[in-house]
Each structure stands twice: as C-alpha cells, then as structure tokens.
C-alpha cells in the first residue's frame, strides 16, 4: 500500500519514483506510481503444465510414451520402421511425427500399418507439449499401447521442451563425430537412453565408439547406451529388450 | 532457435501478470537465466528484439541475472562450479555429478505502471 496516500488496494508493494516525491500532492493522478509484481514463474511453465497433463493421460491409459531426438539423418525413422515392423504383433503402436515440412516420414510409418499423425512445425525447431496434446486428441491411442514421438531433427532446441514422455531416447549414428555428446550436452543430459545407430558402417568410418560412449556418460552418468544397426539388425534385440522391460503390463481386470 | 519460444513465453506470462495488477505499462522486467539453461544469449537478444514488438514489453527495460552453474559430485559429495555439463569434479576427478544450480529460466519480477 502507498504509504503516502494509501491508494493501492491490491496489496502489491508500491514504489515512488525518485525525484518525483515533491510532486505527490494527493491529486490522485498516480501516473508516477510504480508497482513491483513478484512473479517467480518458470518461463516454460505453460509448456511444463501441458506436459504434465499429457503425462497424466499416458499414466491413466497405461501408455508408454517416448520422445525420440537426434540430429537430422541419424536414422530415427528407419529405427521406427524396423521396430514397428518387427514388433507389431506384440504391441499396439502409435507414432507422432514432427518435421518442419512434408509428411514423408508419416507416409513411411503409415506403410508399416501403424497409426500415425504428422505435425509440421513450419518454422518451428521443436515439438512442444501443446502440439502433442492436440495430436493425441485426434489420435486417441488405446490403453496399454506404445507411443513414439519422433521429434524434429535437431540436437539443441527439443532438449528444453518436456512433452510428457516417460523416456527420452537420443539417437546418434557412427557417421557423426564421436564428440556429439560434448557438443550438444543438454540433449544427452536430459535423455534416458542413447542409441548409437549404423554400427554396420564402423569399419568404414573413423568413429571411436568407446570414446563416444565415454563422452555420453561424462554428460549423463545415468544414460543407458545401446549400439545397433537398423540395416543388419545387429544389436536390435537389446533395444527390443529395453522396450519390453518398459511397456506397462495391462491392469488386471 | 527455441529462444523465440522462450521470449514468447515471457511475453505471455508478463502480460498476464501486468493485467492482473491492472497496469498498462511494464517498465521493467527481471529475469533469471541460468548458465546451464540451454539459452544462447545472442539468440535470446535477437529473439527478444523481434518477439516483444507490439507487446507490453516493447519498451521494457530488462535485467538478466545469469546464475552460475553448480554441481554436486556423486562420489565425494563436493559442491563445485561448472561451466559445462561435462566438467569433472575438481577434487576427485569423477564425471558423475548432479546439477544443483544453473538451469533456472524464470521471470523474477516486473515493475508495472
């Protein structure tokens, strides 16, 4: 409350502008009055609220939601195609595809017989919880299903946006540098699983896989790392085992 | 360029808070941006310039507190300053640590009129 005239009624602290004190003559014009509003609010608050809403939806429906992140070209879509084809008899899969433009990836996923929604972010560099909320409204995934969200290919921005997922899977490939985790630490820091893809190319590229793993673990000591090749299938069983261990069992009737 | 999304988030929260306080002008805004918050400050400044146009924040003076990164070593429990997520513990050299400060991204306060 203003100590001079008591003009403020809503309890916020009032301030007087230095140098203007002598002008305060109870004329109640108040154009010089400033209020401090204590906000103390997370800037990503809105996204985080919606992410929690999505998370609640997934939990209530017993859905395992995963956010797949990587740089463009590391093989996210190829990994999904292979996984969906190999395991479609075991699980109900759903996919949300995020790309700036085109529905090329959604077409690839659709070809595996999986229900898919494509989000085009246009100029946007990441998916956010709000987009996922709307995609879910259209998709209505069944209970006890598995949802893959393939984020926009970008190792920077998607790290900051919680979508409500249970697991964040970062994919890198051996055609990238082994120093990727150090260059883009935030993404490796926020992920729970790291897949190193295209291991069939290891004999042809100067990629030090042990170094890559060491760098990734420096960033995130909790990170699980799986090496695989979607082309030859080498290592895929580890990924499938990891997945099976996380798929929630149906609630007993 | 997620910095633009962050700026738009600031605009939306600040506008709402200013309206709640029945103010028409936001003179000042105070932000906490941790050094480990995944915000590139040059990109942020650029996004700010574009993002606040024709909003209540167009002529607002902003103060940014950069909060230093801090971690706690899982092995020897030392708390130490970090600049990168992969900085090792200066005491025992281990990389396994938990971030305890520096990821802040929040609006602290506004001065409205």
mmCIF file of C-alpha atoms in Angstrom:
data_model
loop_
_atom_site.group_PDB
_atom_site.id
_atom_site.type_symbol
_atom_site.label_atom_id
_atom_site.label_comp_id
_atom_site.label_asym_id
_atom_site.label_seq_id
_atom_site.Cartn_x
_atom_site.Cartn_y
_atom_site.Cartn_z
ATOM 1 C CA UNK A 1 0.000 0.000 0.000
ATOM 2 C CA UNK A 2 1.193 3.504 -0.800
ATOM 3 C CA UNK A 3 2.391 4.997 2.499
ATOM 4 C CA UNK A 4 1.652 8.483 1.304
ATOM 5 C CA UNK A 5 -1.990 8.191 0.327
ATOM 6 C CA UNK A 6 -2.991 4.551 0.619
ATOM 7 C CA UNK A 7 -4.148 4.466 -2.987
ATOM 8 C CA UNK A 8 -3.204 0.937 -3.830
ATOM 9 C CA UNK A 9 -5.706 -1.659 -2.827
ATOM 10 C CA UNK A 10 -4.398 -4.953 -4.123
ATOM 11 C CA UNK A 11 -1.549 -5.482 -1.689
ATOM 12 C CA UNK A 12 1.394 -5.211 -4.034
ATOM 13 C CA UNK A 13 4.399 -3.235 -2.926
ATOM 14 C CA UNK A 14 4.341 0.327 -4.191
ATOM 15 C CA UNK A 15 7.317 2.393 -5.163
ATOM 16 C CA UNK A 16 7.822 6.042 -5.563
ATOM 17 C CA UNK A 17 9.898 7.229 -8.420
ATOM 18 C CA UNK A 18 12.983 9.058 -7.078
ATOM 19 C CA UNK A 19 12.908 12.738 -7.929
ATOM 20 C CA UNK A 20 9.135 12.817 -8.135
ATOM 21 C CA UNK A 21 8.362 12.858 -4.414
ATOM 22 C CA UNK A 22 7.609 16.576 -4.241
ATOM 23 C CA UNK A 23 5.066 16.168 -6.997
ATOM 24 C CA UNK A 24 2.967 13.855 -4.858
ATOM 25 C CA UNK A 25 0.182 16.188 -3.806
ATOM 26 C CA UNK A 26 -2.715 13.790 -3.407
ATOM 27 C CA UNK A 27 -4.080 14.812 -6.725
ATOM 28 C CA UNK A 28 -4.652 11.127 -7.417
ATOM 29 C CA UNK A 29 -3.338 11.226 -10.944
ATOM 30 C CA UNK A 30 -0.979 8.382 -9.970
ATOM 31 C CA UNK A 31 0.803 8.275 -13.303
ATOM 32 C CA UNK A 32 4.100 8.241 -11.402
ATOM 33 C CA UNK A 33 3.260 5.202 -9.313
ATOM 34 C CA UNK A 34 5.061 2.005 -9.979
ATOM 35 C CA UNK A 35 4.318 -1.393 -8.595
ATOM 36 C CA UNK A 36 6.634 -4.324 -8.258
ATOM 37 C CA UNK A 37 4.967 -7.592 -9.161
ATOM 38 C CA UNK A 38 6.810 -10.610 -7.800
ATOM 39 C CA UNK A 39 6.386 -13.230 -10.493
ATOM 40 C CA UNK A 40 8.887 -16.027 -9.724
ATOM 41 C CA UNK A 41 7.470 -18.128 -12.507
ATOM 42 C CA UNK A 42 9.267 -20.573 -14.755
ATOM 43 C CA UNK A 43 9.254 -19.262 -18.308
ATOM 44 C CA UNK A 44 8.458 -22.719 -19.666
ATOM 45 C CA UNK A 45 5.701 -23.058 -17.061
ATOM 46 C CA UNK A 46 2.915 -23.250 -19.651
ATOM 47 C CA UNK A 47 4.696 -25.983 -21.596
ATOM 48 C CA UNK A 48 5.511 -27.859 -18.404
ATOM 49 C CA UNK A 49 1.883 -27.743 -17.255
ATOM 50 C CA UNK A 50 0.701 -29.177 -20.556
ATOM 51 C CA UNK A 51 3.480 -31.772 -20.451
ATOM 52 C CA UNK A 52 2.254 -32.876 -17.027
ATOM 53 C CA UNK A 53 -1.263 -33.073 -18.417
ATOM 54 C CA UNK A 54 -0.009 -35.321 -21.230
ATOM 55 C CA UNK A 55 1.924 -37.384 -18.697
ATOM 56 C CA UNK A 56 -1.211 -37.860 -16.628
ATOM 57 C CA UNK A 57 -3.101 -39.005 -19.725
ATOM 58 C CA UNK A 58 -0.351 -41.528 -20.528
ATOM 59 C CA UNK A 59 -0.293 -42.834 -16.979
ATOM 60 C CA UNK A 60 -4.051 -43.146 -16.757
ATOM 61 C CA UNK A 61 -4.186 -45.065 -20.013
ATOM 62 C CA UNK A 62 -1.079 -47.093 -19.261
ATOM 63 C CA UNK A 63 0.679 -45.805 -22.379
ATOM 64 C CA UNK A 64 4.468 -45.846 -22.709
ATOM 65 C CA UNK A 65 5.389 -42.544 -24.401
ATOM 66 C CA UNK A 66 8.871 -41.988 -25.778
ATOM 67 C CA UNK A 67 10.408 -38.865 -27.253
ATOM 68 C CA UNK A 68 12.948 -39.691 -29.979
ATOM 69 C CA UNK A 69 15.511 -36.951 -30.528
ATOM 70 C CA UNK A 70 18.581 -36.672 -32.729
ATOM 71 C CA UNK A 71 20.243 -34.603 -35.399
ATOM 72 C CA UNK A 72 18.740 -34.979 -38.891
ATOM 73 C CA UNK A 73 19.809 -38.167 -40.624
ATOM 74 C CA UNK A 74 20.784 -40.323 -37.647
ATOM 75 C CA UNK A 75 18.124 -42.881 -38.534
ATOM 76 C CA UNK A 76 15.184 -42.136 -36.237
ATOM 77 C CA UNK A 77 12.588 -43.000 -38.868
ATOM 78 C CA UNK A 78 14.484 -46.081 -40.050
ATOM 79 C CA UNK A 79 14.696 -47.318 -36.449
ATOM 80 C CA UNK A 80 10.955 -46.802 -36.076
ATOM 81 C CA UNK A 81 10.126 -48.579 -39.358
ATOM 82 C CA UNK A 82 12.175 -51.561 -38.312
ATOM 83 C CA UNK A 83 10.825 -51.636 -34.757
ATOM 84 C CA UNK A 84 7.193 -51.267 -35.813
ATOM 85 C CA UNK A 85 7.543 -53.991 -38.417
ATOM 86 C CA UNK A 86 9.336 -56.422 -36.090
ATOM 87 C CA UNK A 87 7.131 -55.916 -33.024
ATOM 88 C CA UNK A 88 3.717 -55.003 -34.397
ATOM 89 C CA UNK A 89 2.239 -58.330 -33.347
ATOM 90 C CA UNK A 90 3.361 -57.791 -29.767
ATOM 91 C CA UNK A 91 2.317 -54.201 -29.127
ATOM 92 C CA UNK A 92 -0.187 -51.576 -30.166
ATOM 93 C CA UNK A 93 1.978 -48.820 -31.592
ATOM 94 C CA UNK A 94 1.205 -45.192 -32.322
ATOM 95 C CA UNK A 95 3.548 -42.607 -33.804
ATOM 96 C CA UNK A 96 3.580 -38.823 -33.784
ATOM 97 C CA UNK A 97 5.956 -37.447 -36.413
ATOM 98 C CA UNK A 98 7.484 -33.981 -36.103
ATOM 99 C CA UNK A 99 9.088 -32.267 -39.078
ATOM 100 C CA UNK A 100 9.248 -28.702 -40.277
ATOM 101 C CA UNK A 101 7.695 -29.663 -43.607
ATOM 102 C CA UNK A 102 6.232 -32.621 -45.546
ATOM 103 C CA UNK A 103 4.508 -35.805 -44.463
ATOM 104 C CA UNK A 104 7.194 -38.031 -45.954
ATOM 105 C CA UNK A 105 8.039 -39.614 -42.594
ATOM 106 C CA UNK A 106 4.378 -40.171 -41.741
ATOM 107 C CA UNK A 107 3.962 -41.933 -45.082
ATOM 108 C CA UNK A 108 6.853 -44.244 -44.238
ATOM 109 C CA UNK A 109 5.348 -45.053 -40.849
ATOM 110 C CA UNK A 110 1.872 -45.488 -42.348
ATOM 111 C CA UNK A 111 3.329 -48.053 -44.748
ATOM 112 C CA UNK A 112 4.155 -50.272 -41.751
ATOM 113 C CA UNK A 113 0.440 -50.317 -40.870
ATOM 114 C CA UNK A 114 0.869 -48.106 -37.809
ATOM 115 C CA UNK A 115 -1.461 -45.260 -36.863
ATOM 116 C CA UNK A 116 0.497 -42.013 -37.317
ATOM 117 C CA UNK A 117 -0.085 -38.265 -37.033
ATOM 118 C CA UNK A 118 2.300 -35.818 -38.693
ATOM 119 C CA UNK A 119 2.944 -32.457 -37.085
ATOM 120 C CA UNK A 120 4.546 -29.847 -39.338
ATOM 121 C CA UNK A 121 6.151 -27.170 -37.227
ATOM 122 C CA UNK A 122 6.792 -24.913 -40.269
ATOM 123 C CA UNK A 123 9.456 -22.521 -38.971
ATOM 124 C CA UNK A 124 9.464 -24.180 -35.547
ATOM 125 C CA UNK A 125 12.570 -26.045 -34.440
ATOM 126 C CA UNK A 126 10.987 -28.392 -31.881
ATOM 127 C CA UNK A 127 7.774 -30.062 -30.789
ATOM 128 C CA UNK A 128 6.112 -28.763 -27.659
ATOM 129 C CA UNK A 129 3.600 -30.229 -25.214
ATOM 130 C CA UNK A 130 0.728 -28.262 -26.729
ATOM 131 C CA UNK A 131 1.253 -29.824 -30.164
ATOM 132 C CA UNK A 132 1.314 -33.287 -28.610
ATOM 133 C CA UNK A 133 -1.899 -32.563 -26.714
ATOM 134 C CA UNK A 134 -3.685 -31.795 -29.990
ATOM 135 C CA UNK A 135 -2.150 -34.744 -31.815
ATOM 136 C CA UNK A 136 -3.417 -37.012 -29.014
ATOM 137 C CA UNK A 137 -6.925 -35.609 -29.260
ATOM 138 C CA UNK A 138 -7.086 -36.712 -32.877
ATOM 139 C CA UNK A 139 -5.285 -39.994 -32.384
ATOM 140 C CA UNK A 140 -6.846 -41.314 -29.167
ATOM 141 C CA UNK A 141 -4.282 -44.038 -28.514
ATOM 142 C CA UNK A 142 -5.604 -47.207 -26.906
ATOM 143 C CA UNK A 143 -4.813 -48.302 -23.373
ATOM 144 C CA UNK A 144 -1.619 -50.327 -22.821
ATOM 145 C CA UNK A 145 -0.120 -49.054 -26.078
ATOM 146 C CA UNK A 146 3.282 -47.672 -27.013
ATOM 147 C CA UNK A 147 3.637 -44.171 -28.423
ATOM 148 C CA UNK A 148 6.740 -42.979 -30.245
ATOM 149 C CA UNK A 149 7.090 -39.245 -30.722
ATOM 150 C CA UNK A 150 9.713 -38.536 -33.379
ATOM 151 C CA UNK A 151 10.890 -35.015 -32.684
ATOM 152 C CA UNK A 152 12.209 -32.529 -35.233
ATOM 153 C CA UNK A 153 15.786 -33.454 -36.207
ATOM 154 C CA UNK A 154 17.682 -31.016 -34.005
ATOM 155 C CA UNK A 155 20.013 -31.738 -31.100
ATOM 156 C CA UNK A 156 19.541 -28.349 -29.457
ATOM 157 C CA UNK A 157 16.030 -26.947 -29.028
ATOM 158 C CA UNK A 158 13.930 -30.082 -28.348
ATOM 159 C CA UNK A 159 16.025 -30.611 -25.193
ATOM 160 C CA UNK A 160 14.210 -27.756 -23.464
ATOM 161 C CA UNK A 161 10.660 -28.929 -24.128
ATOM 162 C CA UNK A 162 9.135 -31.648 -21.999
ATOM 163 C CA UNK A 163 6.370 -33.369 -23.971
ATOM 164 C CA UNK A 164 5.159 -35.518 -21.093
ATOM 165 C CA UNK A 165 7.169 -38.525 -22.218
ATOM 166 C CA UNK A 166 8.350 -41.285 -19.905
ATOM 167 C CA UNK A 167 11.615 -41.879 -21.748
ATOM 168 C CA UNK A 168 13.741 -39.632 -23.906
ATOM 169 C CA UNK A 169 15.789 -41.530 -26.451
ATOM 170 C CA UNK A 170 18.689 -39.742 -28.114
ATOM 171 C CA UNK A 171 19.970 -41.357 -31.290
ATOM 172 C CA UNK A 172 23.373 -40.730 -32.795
ATOM 173 C CA UNK A 173 24.992 -42.538 -35.677
ATOM 174 C CA UNK A 174 28.562 -43.562 -36.366
ATOM 175 C CA UNK A 175 28.708 -41.259 -39.386
ATOM 176 C CA UNK A 176 28.560 -38.340 -36.959
ATOM 177 C CA UNK A 177 31.540 -37.394 -34.802
ATOM 178 C CA UNK A 178 32.101 -39.227 -31.532
ATOM 179 C CA UNK A 179 32.233 -35.785 -29.918
ATOM 180 C CA UNK A 180 28.480 -35.181 -30.475
ATOM 181 C CA UNK A 181 27.645 -35.650 -26.769
ATOM 182 C CA UNK A 182 30.169 -32.987 -25.788
ATOM 183 C CA UNK A 183 28.989 -30.591 -28.474
ATOM 184 C CA UNK A 184 25.307 -30.970 -27.618
ATOM 185 C CA UNK A 185 25.438 -31.849 -23.926
ATOM 186 C CA UNK A 186 21.952 -30.678 -22.998
ATOM 187 C CA UNK A 187 20.258 -33.333 -25.119
ATOM 188 C CA UNK A 188 22.404 -36.147 -23.741
ATOM 189 C CA UNK A 189 21.927 -34.794 -20.247
ATOM 190 C CA UNK A 190 18.129 -34.938 -20.454
ATOM 191 C CA UNK A 191 17.877 -38.335 -22.173
ATOM 192 C CA UNK A 192 17.429 -41.723 -20.546
ATOM 193 C CA UNK A 193 18.627 -43.919 -23.419
ATOM 194 C CA UNK A 194 21.248 -43.315 -26.085
ATOM 195 C CA UNK A 195 21.171 -45.407 -29.243
ATOM 196 C CA UNK A 196 24.281 -45.468 -31.405
ATOM 197 C CA UNK A 197 22.973 -46.403 -34.838
ATOM 198 C CA UNK A 198 24.533 -47.545 -38.123
ATOM 199 C CA UNK A 199 27.159 -49.743 -36.434
ATOM 200 C CA UNK A 200 27.410 -51.693 -39.725
ATOM 201 C CA UNK A 201 29.410 -48.717 -41.030
ATOM 202 C CA UNK A 202 32.011 -48.835 -38.251
ATOM 203 C CA UNK A 203 34.683 -50.491 -40.451
ATOM 204 C CA UNK A 204 34.450 -47.625 -42.940
ATOM 205 C CA UNK A 205 34.361 -44.546 -40.751
ATOM 206 C CA UNK A 206 36.842 -43.082 -38.254
ATOM 207 C CA UNK A 207 34.340 -43.233 -35.377
ATOM 208 C CA UNK A 208 35.697 -44.204 -31.971
ATOM 209 C CA UNK A 209 32.683 -45.830 -30.349
ATOM 210 C CA UNK A 210 34.333 -46.244 -26.951
ATOM 211 C CA UNK A 211 35.124 -42.523 -26.879
ATOM 212 C CA UNK A 212 31.567 -41.684 -27.902
ATOM 213 C CA UNK A 213 30.220 -43.768 -25.024
ATOM 214 C CA UNK A 214 32.665 -42.261 -22.575
ATOM 215 C CA UNK A 215 31.695 -38.723 -23.633
ATOM 216 C CA UNK A 216 27.978 -39.514 -23.353
ATOM 217 C CA UNK A 217 28.482 -40.923 -19.834
ATOM 218 C CA UNK A 218 30.501 -37.883 -18.805
ATOM 219 C CA UNK A 219 27.430 -35.795 -19.538
ATOM 220 C CA UNK A 220 24.928 -38.199 -18.029
ATOM 221 C CA UNK A 221 26.015 -40.980 -15.726
ATOM 222 C CA UNK A 222 22.515 -42.487 -15.742
ATOM 223 C CA UNK A 223 22.381 -42.937 -19.513
ATOM 224 C CA UNK A 224 21.853 -46.435 -20.904
ATOM 225 C CA UNK A 225 23.662 -46.949 -24.214
ATOM 226 C CA UNK A 226 22.688 -49.437 -26.916
ATOM 227 C CA UNK A 227 24.675 -49.975 -30.127
ATOM 228 C CA UNK A 228 22.751 -51.230 -33.121
ATOM 229 C CA UNK A 229 22.309 -51.285 -36.861
ATOM 230 C CA UNK A 230 18.823 -50.969 -38.337
ATOM 231 C CA UNK A 231 20.200 -52.247 -41.631
ATOM 232 C CA UNK A 232 21.720 -55.544 -40.457
ATOM 233 C CA UNK A 233 19.645 -55.900 -37.298
ATOM 234 C CA UNK A 234 22.770 -56.261 -35.155
ATOM 235 C CA UNK A 235 22.051 -55.141 -31.595
ATOM 236 C CA UNK A 236 18.330 -54.633 -32.212
ATOM 237 C CA UNK A 237 17.430 -57.316 -29.667
ATOM 238 C CA UNK A 238 18.924 -55.118 -26.924
ATOM 239 C CA UNK A 239 16.675 -52.269 -27.951
ATOM 240 C CA UNK A 240 13.670 -54.576 -28.056
ATOM 241 C CA UNK A 241 14.529 -55.974 -24.622
ATOM 242 C CA UNK A 242 14.832 -52.436 -23.250
ATOM 243 C CA UNK A 243 11.456 -51.617 -24.750
ATOM 244 C CA UNK A 244 9.747 -54.775 -23.475
ATOM 245 C CA UNK A 245 11.011 -54.104 -19.966
ATOM 246 C CA UNK A 246 9.265 -50.719 -20.029
ATOM 247 C CA UNK A 247 5.966 -51.473 -21.691
ATOM 248 C CA UNK A 248 3.408 -51.340 -18.904
ATOM 249 C CA UNK A 249 1.530 -54.544 -18.319
ATOM 250 C CA UNK A 250 -2.230 -54.310 -18.733
ATOM 251 C CA UNK A 251 -4.036 -53.616 -15.490
ATOM 252 C CA UNK A 252 -5.606 -56.811 -14.133
ATOM 253 C CA UNK A 253 -9.311 -56.820 -14.935
ATOM 254 C CA UNK B 1 16.088 -21.044 -32.218
ATOM 255 C CA UNK B 2 13.878 -22.101 -29.317
ATOM 256 C CA UNK B 3 14.866 -18.779 -27.742
ATOM 257 C CA UNK B 4 11.945 -17.217 -29.623
ATOM 258 C CA UNK B 5 9.562 -19.644 -27.895
ATOM 259 C CA UNK B 6 11.133 -18.649 -24.597
ATOM 260 C CA UNK B 7 10.643 -14.944 -25.370
ATOM 261 C CA UNK B 8 7.018 -15.586 -26.344
ATOM 262 C CA UNK B 9 6.569 -17.414 -23.034
ATOM 263 C CA UNK B 10 7.934 -14.365 -21.206
ATOM 264 C CA UNK B 11 5.600 -12.036 -23.117
ATOM 265 C CA UNK B 12 2.585 -14.154 -22.289
ATOM 266 C CA UNK B 13 3.340 -14.526 -18.562
ATOM 267 C CA UNK B 14 4.367 -10.872 -18.109
ATOM 268 C CA UNK B 15 1.289 -9.564 -19.941
ATOM 269 C CA UNK B 16 -0.994 -11.713 -17.805
ATOM 270 C CA UNK B 17 0.680 -10.601 -14.570
ATOM 271 C CA UNK B 18 0.586 -6.926 -15.590
ATOM 272 C CA UNK B 19 -3.137 -7.185 -16.406
ATOM 273 C CA UNK B 20 -3.801 -8.866 -13.076
ATOM 274 C CA UNK B 21 -2.123 -5.859 -11.429
ATOM 275 C CA UNK B 22 -4.333 -3.581 -13.554
ATOM 276 C CA UNK B 23 -1.282 -1.984 -15.113
ATOM 277 C CA UNK B 24 -0.996 -0.734 -18.650
ATOM 278 C CA UNK B 25 2.764 -0.431 -18.890
ATOM 279 C CA UNK B 26 5.599 -2.770 -17.946
ATOM 280 C CA UNK B 27 8.580 -0.566 -17.140
ATOM 281 C CA UNK B 28 10.995 -3.219 -16.016
ATOM 282 C CA UNK B 29 11.387 -6.969 -16.033
ATOM 283 C CA UNK B 30 13.841 -9.044 -14.076
ATOM 284 C CA UNK B 31 14.823 -12.483 -15.393
ATOM 285 C CA UNK B 32 16.872 -15.363 -14.014
ATOM 286 C CA UNK B 33 18.642 -17.253 -16.763
ATOM 287 C CA UNK B 34 20.962 -19.964 -15.527
ATOM 288 C CA UNK B 35 24.167 -20.575 -17.416
ATOM 289 C CA UNK B 36 23.155 -24.212 -17.953
ATOM 290 C CA UNK B 37 19.634 -23.405 -19.131
ATOM 291 C CA UNK B 38 20.230 -24.160 -22.821
ATOM 292 C CA UNK B 39 19.762 -20.495 -23.756
ATOM 293 C CA UNK B 40 22.180 -18.931 -26.202
ATOM 294 C CA UNK B 41 22.242 -15.287 -25.140
ATOM 295 C CA UNK B 42 22.915 -13.814 -28.598
ATOM 296 C CA UNK B 43 19.958 -15.747 -29.974
ATOM 297 C CA UNK B 44 17.905 -14.677 -26.970
ATOM 298 C CA UNK B 45 18.666 -10.983 -27.544
ATOM 299 C CA UNK B 46 17.787 -11.331 -31.212
ATOM 300 C CA UNK B 47 14.573 -13.174 -30.390
ATOM 301 C CA UNK B 48 13.736 -10.556 -27.757
ATOM 302 C CA UNK B 49 14.014 -7.731 -30.260
ATOM 303 C CA UNK B 50 11.601 -9.475 -32.618
ATOM 304 C CA UNK B 51 9.334 -11.107 -30.057
ATOM 305 C CA UNK B 52 8.408 -8.075 -27.943
ATOM 306 C CA UNK B 53 7.321 -5.908 -30.893
ATOM 307 C CA UNK B 54 3.797 -4.553 -30.402
ATOM 308 C CA UNK B 55 3.528 -6.153 -26.943
ATOM 309 C CA UNK B 56 3.540 -4.654 -23.439
ATOM 310 C CA UNK B 57 7.230 -5.458 -23.306
ATOM 311 C CA UNK B 58 8.219 -3.423 -26.341
ATOM 312 C CA UNK B 59 9.851 -0.629 -24.323
ATOM 313 C CA UNK B 60 10.549 -2.545 -21.142
ATOM 314 C CA UNK B 61 13.968 -2.374 -19.541
ATOM 315 C CA UNK B 62 15.140 -5.904 -18.825
ATOM 316 C CA UNK B 63 17.629 -7.043 -16.242
ATOM 317 C CA UNK B 64 19.043 -10.521 -16.656
ATOM 318 C CA UNK B 65 20.669 -12.367 -13.775
ATOM 319 C CA UNK B 66 22.941 -15.065 -15.108
ATOM 320 C CA UNK B 67 23.061 -17.784 -12.477
ATOM 321 C CA UNK B 68 26.274 -19.749 -12.238
ATOM 322 C CA UNK B 69 26.248 -23.488 -12.759
ATOM 323 C CA UNK B 70 26.836 -25.662 -9.711
ATOM 324 C CA UNK B 71 27.035 -29.433 -9.335
ATOM 325 C CA UNK B 72 27.427 -31.959 -6.542
ATOM 326 C CA UNK B 73 29.818 -34.842 -7.060
ATOM 327 C CA UNK B 74 28.163 -38.225 -6.515
ATOM 328 C CA UNK B 75 31.417 -39.796 -5.363
ATOM 329 C CA UNK B 76 32.874 -37.319 -2.883
ATOM 330 C CA UNK B 77 29.851 -35.011 -2.388
ATOM 331 C CA UNK B 78 31.876 -31.887 -3.189
ATOM 332 C CA UNK B 79 29.819 -28.976 -4.494
ATOM 333 C CA UNK B 80 31.642 -27.204 -7.287
ATOM 334 C CA UNK B 81 31.173 -24.590 -10.009
ATOM 335 C CA UNK B 82 30.648 -25.918 -13.522
ATOM 336 C CA UNK B 83 30.601 -24.187 -16.854
ATOM 337 C CA UNK B 84 29.779 -27.264 -18.920
ATOM 338 C CA UNK B 85 27.629 -30.264 -18.139
ATOM 339 C CA UNK B 86 30.690 -32.458 -18.592
ATOM 340 C CA UNK B 87 33.026 -30.701 -16.163
ATOM 341 C CA UNK B 88 34.615 -33.220 -13.777
ATOM 342 C CA UNK B 89 34.766 -32.845 -10.003
ATOM 343 C CA UNK B 90 37.833 -30.732 -9.181
ATOM 344 C CA UNK B 91 38.523 -32.813 -6.059
ATOM 345 C CA UNK B 92 38.224 -36.433 -7.185
ATOM 346 C CA UNK B 93 38.052 -36.081 -10.981
ATOM 347 C CA UNK B 94 34.762 -38.001 -11.356
ATOM 348 C CA UNK B 95 32.252 -37.002 -14.026
ATOM 349 C CA UNK B 96 29.207 -38.367 -12.245
ATOM 350 C CA UNK B 97 27.558 -35.373 -10.640
ATOM 351 C CA UNK B 98 24.123 -33.844 -10.223
ATOM 352 C CA UNK B 99 23.345 -30.299 -11.295
ATOM 353 C CA UNK B 100 22.114 -28.279 -8.342
ATOM 354 C CA UNK B 101 22.093 -24.779 -9.835
ATOM 355 C CA UNK B 102 22.268 -23.055 -13.205
ATOM 356 C CA UNK B 103 19.215 -24.447 -15.016
ATOM 357 C CA UNK B 104 16.950 -21.574 -13.936
ATOM 358 C CA UNK B 105 14.765 -19.969 -16.545
ATOM 359 C CA UNK B 106 12.248 -17.735 -14.843
ATOM 360 C CA UNK B 107 10.683 -14.330 -14.518
ATOM 361 C CA UNK B 108 11.553 -12.930 -11.111
ATOM 362 C CA UNK B 109 9.613 -9.707 -11.058
ATOM 363 C CA UNK B 110 8.061 -6.884 -13.018
ATOM 364 C CA UNK B 111 7.785 -3.181 -12.376
ATOM 365 C CA UNK B 112 4.456 -2.082 -13.781
ATOM 366 C CA UNK B 113 2.701 1.217 -14.028
#
